[in-house]
Amino acid sequence: MDYEYAPLRLPPNVDRMTATAQLAIQAEFSGWELARVRLFRDGTRQVVLRRRVVNQSQPGLSY
């Protein structure tokens, strides 16, 4: 399976509940899922979202 990735960086002033709500909205309406979260000492979160790449075939010719 092929995935596309979207890296995000959340500043330290964003609390955990707000970050969870933002990521849930992205998952619900855009099809993203959580791939990785890194929490740094300064409180910054580095989040990587992923979703499957959908290969849509070209429509065939009609005669």
mmCIF file of C-alpha atoms in Angstrom:
data_model
loop_
_atom_site.group_PDB
_atom_site.id
_atom_site.type_symbol
_atom_site.label_atom_id
_atom_site.label_comp_id
_atom_site.label_asym_id
_atom_site.label_seq_id
_atom_site.Cartn_x
_atom_site.Cartn_y
_atom_site.Cartn_z
ATOM 1 C CA MET A 1 0.000 0.000 0.000
ATOM 2 C CA ASP A 2 1.144 3.503 -0.763
ATOM 3 C CA TYR A 3 0.609 6.294 1.714
ATOM 4 C CA GLU A 4 0.926 10.037 1.568
ATOM 5 C CA TYR A 5 2.224 11.775 4.670
ATOM 6 C CA ALA A 6 1.492 15.151 6.223
ATOM 7 C CA PRO A 7 3.915 16.394 8.878
ATOM 8 C CA LEU A 8 2.534 18.840 11.455
ATOM 9 C CA ARG A 9 4.187 20.723 14.274
ATOM 10 C CA LEU A 10 2.015 21.778 17.179
ATOM 11 C CA PRO A 11 3.380 24.581 19.392
ATOM 12 C CA PRO A 12 3.861 24.107 23.138
ATOM 13 C CA ASN A 13 0.842 26.268 24.016
ATOM 14 C CA VAL A 14 -1.546 23.685 22.441
ATOM 15 C CA ASP A 15 -2.716 21.330 25.172
ATOM 16 C CA ARG A 16 -3.316 17.641 24.680
ATOM 17 C CA MET A 17 -7.117 17.861 24.457
ATOM 18 C CA THR A 18 -6.975 20.569 21.783
ATOM 19 C CA ALA A 19 -4.430 18.591 19.777
ATOM 20 C CA THR A 20 -6.627 15.493 20.046
ATOM 21 C CA ALA A 21 -9.664 17.411 18.809
ATOM 22 C CA GLN A 22 -7.755 18.880 15.838
ATOM 23 C CA LEU A 23 -6.403 15.489 14.812
ATOM 24 C CA ALA A 24 -9.825 13.847 15.193
ATOM 25 C CA ILE A 25 -11.336 16.427 12.832
ATOM 26 C CA GLN A 26 -8.616 15.736 10.261
ATOM 27 C CA ALA A 27 -9.204 12.001 10.585
ATOM 28 C CA GLU A 28 -12.976 12.300 10.263
ATOM 29 C CA PHE A 29 -13.213 14.636 7.293
ATOM 30 C CA SER A 30 -9.976 14.073 5.363
ATOM 31 C CA GLY A 31 -9.221 10.406 5.937
ATOM 32 C CA TRP A 32 -5.948 10.919 7.810
ATOM 33 C CA GLU A 33 -4.696 8.544 10.484
ATOM 34 C CA LEU A 34 -2.029 9.073 13.093
ATOM 35 C CA ALA A 35 1.337 7.610 12.100
ATOM 36 C CA ARG A 36 3.700 9.112 14.689
ATOM 37 C CA VAL A 37 3.865 11.642 17.516
ATOM 38 C CA ARG A 38 7.039 13.013 19.053
ATOM 39 C CA LEU A 39 6.920 15.198 22.145
ATOM 40 C CA PHE A 40 9.919 17.475 22.673
ATOM 41 C CA ARG A 41 11.191 18.875 25.958
ATOM 42 C CA ASP A 42 9.884 22.343 25.187
ATOM 43 C CA GLY A 43 6.334 20.947 24.790
ATOM 44 C CA THR A 44 6.290 21.039 20.990
ATOM 45 C CA ARG A 45 4.666 18.058 19.309
ATOM 46 C CA GLN A 46 5.754 16.753 15.937
ATOM 47 C CA VAL A 47 2.877 14.801 14.404
ATOM 48 C CA VAL A 48 2.912 12.753 11.212
ATOM 49 C CA LEU A 49 -0.427 11.887 9.634
ATOM 50 C CA ARG A 50 -0.877 9.406 6.809
ATOM 51 C CA ARG A 51 -3.593 8.257 4.436
ATOM 52 C CA ARG A 52 -3.786 5.783 1.616
ATOM 53 C CA VAL A 53 -3.162 7.002 -1.889
ATOM 54 C CA VAL A 54 -6.138 6.117 -4.034
ATOM 55 C CA ASN A 55 -5.232 5.334 -7.621
ATOM 56 C CA GLN A 56 -8.210 6.237 -9.720
ATOM 57 C CA SER A 57 -8.046 4.767 -13.171
ATOM 58 C CA GLN A 58 -8.851 6.893 -16.164
ATOM 59 C CA PRO A 59 -12.290 6.330 -17.614
ATOM 60 C CA GLY A 60 -12.373 4.200 -20.738
ATOM 61 C CA LEU A 61 -13.337 5.477 -24.151
ATOM 62 C CA SER A 62 -16.915 5.036 -25.190
ATOM 63 C CA TYR A 63 -17.649 4.165 -28.795
#
